[in-house]
mmCIF file of N, CA and C in Angstrom:
data_model
loop_
_atom_site.group_PDB
_atom_site.id
_atom_site.type_symbol
_atom_site.label_atom_id
_atom_site.label_comp_id
_atom_site.label_asym_id
_atom_site.label_seq_id
_atom_site.Cartn_x
_atom_site.Cartn_y
_atom_site.Cartn_z
ATOM 1 N N MET A 48 -24.978 -10.543 43.450
ATOM 2 C CA MET A 48 -25.937 -11.323 42.717
ATOM 3 C C MET A 48 -25.570 -11.259 41.225
ATOM 4 N N PRO A 49 -25.352 -12.422 40.568
ATOM 5 C CA PRO A 49 -24.952 -12.441 39.162
ATOM 6 C C PRO A 49 -26.105 -12.017 38.254
ATOM 7 N N ARG A 50 -25.708 -11.498 37.104
ATOM 8 C CA ARG A 50 -26.699 -11.074 36.129
ATOM 9 C C ARG A 50 -27.327 -12.281 35.448
ATOM 10 N N PRO A 51 -28.581 -12.169 35.067
ATOM 11 C CA PRO A 51 -29.199 -13.278 34.334
ATOM 12 C C PRO A 51 -28.600 -13.355 32.931
ATOM 13 N N PRO A 52 -28.481 -14.556 32.386
ATOM 14 C CA PRO A 52 -27.892 -14.698 31.051
ATOM 15 C C PRO A 52 -28.762 -14.020 29.987
ATOM 16 N N SER A 53 -28.096 -13.400 29.034
ATOM 17 C CA SER A 53 -28.815 -12.718 27.958
ATOM 18 C C SER A 53 -29.154 -13.710 26.842
ATOM 19 N N LYS A 54 -29.958 -13.250 25.892
ATOM 20 C CA LYS A 54 -30.375 -14.120 24.801
ATOM 21 C C LYS A 54 -29.263 -14.356 23.788
ATOM 22 N N HIS A 55 -28.391 -13.372 23.618
ATOM 23 C CA HIS A 55 -27.371 -13.499 22.574
ATOM 24 C C HIS A 55 -26.174 -14.334 23.010
ATOM 25 N N GLY A 56 -25.948 -14.525 24.274
ATOM 26 C CA GLY A 56 -24.905 -15.415 24.746
ATOM 27 C C GLY A 56 -23.493 -14.863 24.653
ATOM 28 N N LEU A 57 -23.338 -13.547 24.548
ATOM 29 C CA LEU A 57 -21.998 -12.980 24.440
ATOM 30 C C LEU A 57 -21.223 -13.034 25.749
ATOM 31 N N GLU A 58 -21.903 -13.224 26.847
ATOM 32 C CA GLU A 58 -21.171 -13.296 28.116
ATOM 33 C C GLU A 58 -20.273 -14.534 28.161
ATOM 34 N N ARG A 59 -20.609 -15.557 27.366
ATOM 35 C CA ARG A 59 -19.727 -16.718 27.289
ATOM 36 C C ARG A 59 -18.511 -16.421 26.430
ATOM 37 N N LYS A 60 -18.695 -15.596 25.387
ATOM 38 C CA LYS A 60 -17.596 -15.281 24.488
ATOM 39 C C LYS A 60 -16.610 -14.323 25.137
ATOM 40 N N TYR A 61 -17.105 -13.271 25.750
ATOM 41 C CA TYR A 61 -16.250 -12.261 26.370
ATOM 42 C C TYR A 61 -16.218 -12.504 27.874
ATOM 43 N N LYS A 62 -15.236 -13.248 28.306
ATOM 44 C CA LYS A 62 -15.135 -13.611 29.712
ATOM 45 C C LYS A 62 -14.491 -12.473 30.482
ATOM 46 N N SER A 63 -15.073 -12.155 31.616
ATOM 47 C CA SER A 63 -14.635 -10.987 32.366
ATOM 48 C C SER A 63 -13.219 -11.158 32.907
ATOM 49 N N TRP A 64 -12.788 -12.379 33.229
ATOM 50 C CA TRP A 64 -11.458 -12.571 33.792
ATOM 51 C C TRP A 64 -10.362 -12.524 32.734
ATOM 52 N N ARG A 65 -10.745 -12.495 31.442
ATOM 53 C CA ARG A 65 -9.757 -12.449 30.378
ATOM 54 C C ARG A 65 -9.540 -11.039 29.831
ATOM 55 N N LYS A 66 -10.267 -10.067 30.293
ATOM 56 C CA LYS A 66 -10.146 -8.724 29.751
ATOM 57 C C LYS A 66 -8.752 -8.182 29.997
ATOM 58 N N GLY A 67 -8.145 -7.643 28.956
ATOM 59 C CA GLY A 67 -6.834 -7.033 29.082
ATOM 60 C C GLY A 67 -5.687 -8.014 29.053
ATOM 61 N N LYS A 68 -5.919 -9.273 28.740
ATOM 62 C CA LYS A 68 -4.865 -10.276 28.754
ATOM 63 C C LYS A 68 -4.318 -10.580 27.365
ATOM 64 N N SER A 69 -4.800 -9.895 26.349
ATOM 65 C CA SER A 69 -4.404 -10.197 24.988
ATOM 66 C C SER A 69 -2.951 -9.814 24.746
ATOM 67 N N LYS A 70 -2.201 -10.707 24.129
ATOM 68 C CA LYS A 70 -0.808 -10.423 23.799
ATOM 69 C C LYS A 70 -0.710 -9.608 22.520
ATOM 70 N N LYS A 71 -1.777 -9.627 21.740
ATOM 71 C CA LYS A 71 -1.778 -8.927 20.463
ATOM 72 C C LYS A 71 -1.666 -7.416 20.650
ATOM 73 N N PHE A 72 -2.314 -6.882 21.674
ATOM 74 C CA PHE A 72 -2.353 -5.448 21.874
ATOM 75 C C PHE A 72 -1.552 -4.995 23.087
ATOM 76 N N SER A 73 -0.822 -5.879 23.697
ATOM 77 C CA SER A 73 -0.084 -5.481 24.893
ATOM 78 C C SER A 73 1.159 -4.679 24.509
ATOM 79 N N PRO A 74 1.473 -3.643 25.269
ATOM 80 C CA PRO A 74 2.667 -2.846 24.954
ATOM 81 C C PRO A 74 3.925 -3.580 25.406
ATOM 82 N N SER A 75 4.608 -4.187 24.457
ATOM 83 C CA SER A 75 5.832 -4.894 24.784
ATOM 84 C C SER A 75 6.919 -4.487 23.826
ATOM 85 N N SER A 76 8.127 -4.879 24.102
ATOM 86 C CA SER A 76 9.255 -4.516 23.245
ATOM 87 C C SER A 76 9.410 -5.491 22.083
ATOM 88 N N ASP A 77 8.510 -6.484 21.975
ATOM 89 C CA ASP A 77 8.596 -7.436 20.865
ATOM 90 C C ASP A 77 8.311 -6.765 19.532
ATOM 91 N N ASN A 78 7.487 -5.722 19.544
ATOM 92 C CA ASN A 78 7.114 -5.060 18.305
ATOM 93 C C ASN A 78 8.167 -4.078 17.819
ATOM 94 N N ASP A 79 9.216 -3.861 18.575
ATOM 95 C CA ASP A 79 10.250 -2.900 18.190
ATOM 96 C C ASP A 79 11.051 -3.378 16.991
ATOM 97 N N ASN A 80 11.221 -4.697 16.841
ATOM 98 C CA ASN A 80 12.049 -5.193 15.749
ATOM 99 C C ASN A 80 11.232 -5.533 14.504
ATOM 100 N N MET A 81 9.937 -5.233 14.493
ATOM 101 C CA MET A 81 9.118 -5.505 13.332
ATOM 102 C C MET A 81 9.357 -4.432 12.282
ATOM 103 N N PRO A 82 9.321 -4.805 10.987
ATOM 104 C CA PRO A 82 9.553 -3.805 9.945
ATOM 105 C C PRO A 82 8.421 -2.805 9.887
ATOM 106 N N ASN A 83 8.766 -1.603 9.469
ATOM 107 C CA ASN A 83 7.795 -0.535 9.366
ATOM 108 C C ASN A 83 7.036 -0.662 8.056
ATOM 109 N N LYS A 84 5.721 -0.622 8.106
ATOM 110 C CA LYS A 84 4.912 -0.788 6.908
ATOM 111 C C LYS A 84 4.549 0.586 6.365
ATOM 112 N N SER A 85 5.462 1.183 5.659
ATOM 113 C CA SER A 85 5.243 2.498 5.093
ATOM 114 C C SER A 85 4.827 2.363 3.641
ATOM 115 N N THR A 86 3.890 3.207 3.219
ATOM 116 C CA THR A 86 3.472 3.178 1.823
ATOM 117 C C THR A 86 4.278 4.126 0.975
ATOM 118 N N GLY A 87 5.173 4.846 1.589
ATOM 119 C CA GLY A 87 6.055 5.695 0.818
ATOM 120 C C GLY A 87 5.466 7.052 0.492
ATOM 121 N N GLY A 88 4.496 7.513 1.219
ATOM 122 C CA GLY A 88 3.896 8.798 0.918
ATOM 123 C C GLY A 88 4.686 9.971 1.452
ATOM 124 N N GLY A 89 5.398 9.799 2.535
ATOM 125 C CA GLY A 89 6.074 10.933 3.150
ATOM 126 C C GLY A 89 7.454 11.171 2.586
ATOM 127 N N GLY A 90 7.931 12.357 2.762
ATOM 128 C CA GLY A 90 9.295 12.684 2.365
ATOM 129 C C GLY A 90 9.488 12.807 0.873
ATOM 130 N N GLY A 91 8.522 13.310 0.158
ATOM 131 C CA GLY A 91 8.698 13.527 -1.270
ATOM 132 C C GLY A 91 8.443 12.305 -2.116
ATOM 133 N N GLY A 92 7.569 11.446 -1.710
ATOM 134 C CA GLY A 92 7.195 10.297 -2.536
ATOM 135 C C GLY A 92 8.217 9.188 -2.481
ATOM 136 N N GLY A 93 8.237 8.450 -1.398
ATOM 137 C CA GLY A 93 9.195 7.372 -1.220
ATOM 138 C C GLY A 93 8.968 6.231 -2.182
ATOM 139 N N GLY A 94 9.702 5.155 -2.035
ATOM 140 C CA GLY A 94 9.675 4.102 -3.019
ATOM 141 C C GLY A 94 8.949 2.848 -2.619
ATOM 142 N N ASN A 95 8.254 2.822 -1.503
ATOM 143 C CA ASN A 95 7.640 1.581 -1.054
ATOM 144 C C ASN A 95 6.202 1.411 -1.517
ATOM 145 N N GLY A 96 5.566 2.466 -2.007
ATOM 146 C CA GLY A 96 4.177 2.379 -2.420
ATOM 147 C C GLY A 96 4.046 1.765 -3.799
ATOM 148 N N SER A 97 2.804 1.622 -4.236
ATOM 149 C CA SER A 97 2.588 1.091 -5.571
ATOM 150 C C SER A 97 3.031 2.126 -6.598
ATOM 151 N N LEU A 98 3.195 1.699 -7.821
ATOM 152 C CA LEU A 98 3.679 2.607 -8.860
ATOM 153 C C LEU A 98 2.701 3.752 -9.092
ATOM 154 N N LYS A 99 1.421 3.450 -9.074
ATOM 155 C CA LYS A 99 0.437 4.499 -9.303
ATOM 156 C C LYS A 99 0.423 5.509 -8.161
ATOM 157 N N ASN A 100 0.609 5.033 -6.940
ATOM 158 C CA ASN A 100 0.684 5.960 -5.809
ATOM 159 C C ASN A 100 1.933 6.822 -5.894
ATOM 160 N N GLN A 101 3.046 6.234 -6.321
ATOM 161 C CA GLN A 101 4.268 7.009 -6.482
ATOM 162 C C GLN A 101 4.078 8.072 -7.553
ATOM 163 N N LEU A 102 3.424 7.707 -8.648
ATOM 164 C CA LEU A 102 3.181 8.657 -9.734
ATOM 165 C C LEU A 102 2.308 9.812 -9.247
ATOM 166 N N ARG A 103 1.271 9.484 -8.516
ATOM 167 C CA ARG A 103 0.387 10.517 -7.974
ATOM 168 C C ARG A 103 1.148 11.435 -7.031
ATOM 169 N N SER A 104 1.979 10.855 -6.199
ATOM 170 C CA SER A 104 2.766 11.643 -5.253
ATOM 171 C C SER A 104 3.719 12.587 -5.977
ATOM 172 N N GLN A 105 4.380 12.091 -7.012
ATOM 173 C CA GLN A 105 5.321 12.925 -7.760
ATOM 174 C C GLN A 105 4.591 14.054 -8.493
ATOM 175 N N ARG A 106 3.417 13.764 -9.042
ATOM 176 C CA ARG A 106 2.648 14.808 -9.729
ATOM 177 C C ARG A 106 2.179 15.880 -8.748
ATOM 178 N N ARG A 107 1.787 15.463 -7.564
ATOM 179 C CA ARG A 107 1.367 16.432 -6.556
ATOM 180 C C ARG A 107 2.554 17.280 -6.111
ATOM 181 N N LEU A 108 3.713 16.647 -5.967
ATOM 182 C CA LEU A 108 4.906 17.381 -5.573
ATOM 183 C C LEU A 108 5.300 18.381 -6.652
ATOM 184 N N LEU A 109 5.159 17.993 -7.907
ATOM 185 C CA LEU A 109 5.486 18.878 -9.020
ATOM 186 C C LEU A 109 4.541 20.080 -9.055
ATOM 187 N N SER A 110 3.274 19.845 -8.742
ATOM 188 C CA SER A 110 2.314 20.951 -8.771
ATOM 189 C C SER A 110 2.548 21.933 -7.622
ATOM 190 N N LYS A 111 3.175 21.489 -6.536
ATOM 191 C CA LYS A 111 3.439 22.374 -5.395
ATOM 192 C C LYS A 111 4.672 23.237 -5.595
ATOM 193 N N LEU A 112 5.544 22.849 -6.510
ATOM 194 C CA LEU A 112 6.753 23.633 -6.730
ATOM 195 C C LEU A 112 6.411 24.976 -7.364
ATOM 196 N N PRO A 113 7.056 26.039 -6.916
ATOM 197 C CA PRO A 113 6.815 27.336 -7.557
ATOM 198 C C PRO A 113 7.403 27.356 -8.960
ATOM 199 N N LYS A 114 6.788 28.141 -9.832
ATOM 200 C CA LYS A 114 7.205 28.173 -11.233
ATOM 201 C C LYS A 114 8.189 29.310 -11.511
ATOM 202 N N GLY A 115 8.978 29.672 -10.537
ATOM 203 C CA GLY A 115 9.937 30.755 -10.700
ATOM 204 C C GLY A 115 11.150 30.338 -11.512
ATOM 205 N N ASN A 116 12.057 31.277 -11.723
ATOM 206 C CA ASN A 116 13.254 31.028 -12.514
ATOM 207 C C ASN A 116 14.438 30.617 -11.652
ATOM 208 N N ASP A 117 14.191 30.272 -10.418
ATOM 209 C CA ASP A 117 15.265 29.871 -9.520
ATOM 210 C C ASP A 117 15.894 28.556 -10.006
ATOM 211 N N GLU A 118 17.220 28.485 -9.958
ATOM 212 C CA GLU A 118 17.938 27.301 -10.458
ATOM 213 C C GLU A 118 17.586 26.047 -9.662
ATOM 214 N N ASP A 119 17.446 26.198 -8.346
ATOM 215 C CA ASP A 119 17.109 25.033 -7.507
ATOM 216 C C ASP A 119 15.764 24.452 -7.912
ATOM 217 N N HIS A 120 14.790 25.331 -8.155
ATOM 218 C CA HIS A 120 13.462 24.854 -8.529
ATOM 219 C C HIS A 120 13.487 24.198 -9.906
ATOM 220 N N LYS A 121 14.296 24.750 -10.804
ATOM 221 C CA LYS A 121 14.394 24.147 -12.136
ATOM 222 C C LYS A 121 14.983 22.749 -12.055
ATOM 223 N N GLU A 122 16.015 22.585 -11.232
ATOM 224 C CA GLU A 122 16.644 21.259 -11.083
ATOM 225 C C GLU A 122 15.671 20.265 -10.459
ATOM 226 N N LYS A 123 14.982 20.701 -9.412
ATOM 227 C CA LYS A 123 14.015 19.813 -8.764
ATOM 228 C C LYS A 123 12.892 19.445 -9.726
ATOM 229 N N ARG A 124 12.421 20.461 -10.468
ATOM 230 C CA ARG A 124 11.346 20.209 -11.426
ATOM 231 C C ARG A 124 11.783 19.200 -12.474
ATOM 232 N N LYS A 125 13.003 19.356 -12.969
ATOM 233 C CA LYS A 125 13.525 18.434 -13.989
ATOM 234 C C LYS A 125 13.650 17.016 -13.425
ATOM 235 N N MET A 126 14.163 16.901 -12.186
ATOM 236 C CA MET A 126 14.292 15.584 -11.555
ATOM 237 C C MET A 126 12.923 14.918 -11.403
ATOM 238 N N ILE A 127 11.945 15.691 -10.954
ATOM 239 C CA ILE A 127 10.611 15.126 -10.737
ATOM 240 C C ILE A 127 9.979 14.724 -12.064
ATOM 241 N N GLU A 128 10.166 15.546 -13.101
ATOM 242 C CA GLU A 128 9.601 15.211 -14.407
ATOM 243 C C GLU A 128 10.214 13.937 -14.983
ATOM 244 N N THR A 129 11.529 13.760 -14.819
ATOM 245 C CA THR A 129 12.153 12.519 -15.298
ATOM 246 C C THR A 129 11.653 11.322 -14.495
ATOM 247 N N ARG A 130 11.452 11.523 -13.185
ATOM 248 C CA ARG A 130 10.915 10.453 -12.344
ATOM 249 C C ARG A 130 9.500 10.079 -12.793
ATOM 250 N N ILE A 131 8.701 11.086 -13.141
ATOM 251 C CA ILE A 131 7.335 10.835 -13.609
ATOM 252 C C ILE A 131 7.362 10.041 -14.913
ATOM 253 N N GLU A 132 8.253 10.428 -15.838
ATOM 254 C CA GLU A 132 8.359 9.696 -17.106
ATOM 255 C C GLU A 132 8.756 8.241 -16.872
ATOM 256 N N ASP A 133 9.708 8.014 -15.956
ATOM 257 C CA ASP A 133 10.129 6.650 -15.645
ATOM 258 C C ASP A 133 8.977 5.842 -15.047
ATOM 259 N N LEU A 134 8.216 6.471 -14.144
ATOM 260 C CA LEU A 134 7.102 5.770 -13.521
ATOM 261 C C LEU A 134 6.031 5.417 -14.544
ATOM 262 N N VAL A 135 5.764 6.322 -15.476
ATOM 263 C CA VAL A 135 4.764 6.040 -16.511
ATOM 264 C C VAL A 135 5.212 4.848 -17.354
ATOM 265 N N LYS A 136 6.500 4.809 -17.712
ATOM 266 C CA LYS A 136 7.022 3.676 -18.487
ATOM 267 C C LYS A 136 6.909 2.375 -17.693
ATOM 268 N N GLN A 137 7.249 2.432 -16.405
ATOM 269 C CA GLN A 137 7.165 1.231 -15.567
ATOM 270 C C GLN A 137 5.728 0.738 -15.457
ATOM 271 N N ILE A 138 4.792 1.671 -15.314
ATOM 272 C CA ILE A 138 3.380 1.283 -15.203
ATOM 273 C C ILE A 138 2.914 0.624 -16.494
ATOM 274 N N GLN A 139 3.303 1.184 -17.639
ATOM 275 C CA GLN A 139 2.905 0.601 -18.919
ATOM 276 C C GLN A 139 3.506 -0.790 -19.098
ATOM 277 N N GLU A 140 4.779 -0.953 -18.724
ATOM 278 C CA GLU A 140 5.414 -2.273 -18.834
ATOM 279 C C GLU A 140 4.734 -3.283 -17.922
ATOM 280 N N LYS A 141 4.416 -2.850 -16.704
ATOM 281 C CA LYS A 141 3.774 -3.755 -15.758
ATOM 282 C C LYS A 141 2.395 -4.179 -16.254
ATOM 283 N N GLU A 142 1.626 -3.227 -16.791
ATOM 284 C CA GLU A 142 0.306 -3.564 -17.312
ATOM 285 C C GLU A 142 0.408 -4.523 -18.491
ATOM 286 N N GLN A 143 1.405 -4.307 -19.359
ATOM 287 C CA GLN A 143 1.609 -5.202 -20.504
ATOM 288 C C GLN A 143 1.961 -6.608 -20.033
ATOM 289 N N MET A 144 2.855 -6.706 -19.027
ATOM 290 C CA MET A 144 3.239 -8.023 -18.511
ATOM 291 C C MET A 144 2.043 -8.738 -17.883
ATOM 292 N N GLU A 145 1.230 -7.988 -17.123
ATOM 293 C CA GLU A 145 0.061 -8.595 -16.499
ATOM 294 C C GLU A 145 -0.937 -9.076 -17.553
ATOM 295 N N LYS A 146 -1.087 -8.292 -18.617
ATOM 296 C CA LYS A 146 -1.996 -8.689 -19.690
ATOM 297 C C LYS A 146 -1.504 -9.949 -20.385
ATOM 298 N N GLU A 147 -0.191 -10.009 -20.659
ATOM 299 C CA GLU A 147 0.373 -11.202 -21.293
ATOM 300 C C GLU A 147 0.248 -12.421 -20.389
ATOM 301 N N ARG A 148 0.490 -12.231 -19.096
ATOM 302 C CA ARG A 148 0.382 -13.344 -18.145
ATOM 303 C C ARG A 148 -1.056 -13.841 -18.074
ATOM 304 N N LYS A 149 -2.006 -12.907 -18.064
ATOM 305 C CA LYS A 149 -3.410 -13.275 -17.998
ATOM 306 C C LYS A 149 -3.819 -14.073 -19.239
ATOM 307 N N ASN A 150 -3.392 -13.593 -20.408
ATOM 308 C CA ASN A 150 -3.736 -14.306 -21.641
ATOM 309 C C ASN A 150 -3.033 -15.656 -21.717
ATOM 310 N N ALA A 151 -1.810 -15.734 -21.219
ATOM 311 C CA ALA A 151 -1.084 -17.003 -21.252
ATOM 312 C C ALA A 151 -1.786 -18.052 -20.396
ATOM 313 N N THR A 152 -2.270 -17.651 -19.224
ATOM 314 C CA THR A 152 -2.963 -18.621 -18.375
ATOM 315 C C THR A 152 -4.357 -18.924 -18.924
ATOM 316 N N LYS A 153 -4.974 -17.932 -19.567
ATOM 317 C CA LYS A 153 -6.324 -18.128 -20.082
ATOM 318 C C LYS A 153 -6.342 -19.071 -21.284
ATOM 319 N N TYR A 154 -5.359 -18.934 -22.159
ATOM 320 C CA TYR A 154 -5.348 -19.719 -23.393
ATOM 321 C C TYR A 154 -4.321 -20.834 -23.380
ATOM 322 N N HIS A 155 -3.898 -21.232 -22.190
ATOM 323 C CA HIS A 155 -2.932 -22.326 -22.079
ATOM 324 C C HIS A 155 -3.625 -23.651 -22.378
ATOM 325 N N ARG A 156 -3.034 -24.431 -23.238
ATOM 326 C CA ARG A 156 -3.571 -25.744 -23.585
ATOM 327 C C ARG A 156 -2.517 -26.807 -23.319
ATOM 328 N N LEU A 157 -2.976 -27.977 -22.922
ATOM 329 C CA LEU A 157 -2.076 -29.096 -22.754
ATOM 330 C C LEU A 157 -1.759 -29.692 -24.118
ATOM 331 N N LYS A 158 -0.504 -29.951 -24.342
ATOM 332 C CA LYS A 158 -0.096 -30.547 -25.622
ATOM 333 C C LYS A 158 0.545 -31.898 -25.347
ATOM 334 N N PHE A 159 0.090 -32.920 -26.076
ATOM 335 C CA PHE A 159 0.637 -34.259 -25.884
ATOM 336 C C PHE A 159 1.453 -34.675 -27.077
#
């Protein structure tokens, strides 16, 4: 005996014979060749994330390094500090460019 129809009408939207037929979530080998969407957080602050995320990652990595006199730690610390300086410069340049672009579009006038 079939169920009586409900007031909200979702039984028409979610048809029982279609359950599990979606291609979007089916496990197939088509998704194997899709690019990986990594934000660059793993492995010491990768390069795919935004500049601010990279800067945060590098600062966190720098804070985790021990402050000993070991040569390896000094080299790593120096590399990370130079990377942080470069990222800060890139962020400032990007913000300046965005500000100039915003003002250029805001105050653009047609000239005849």
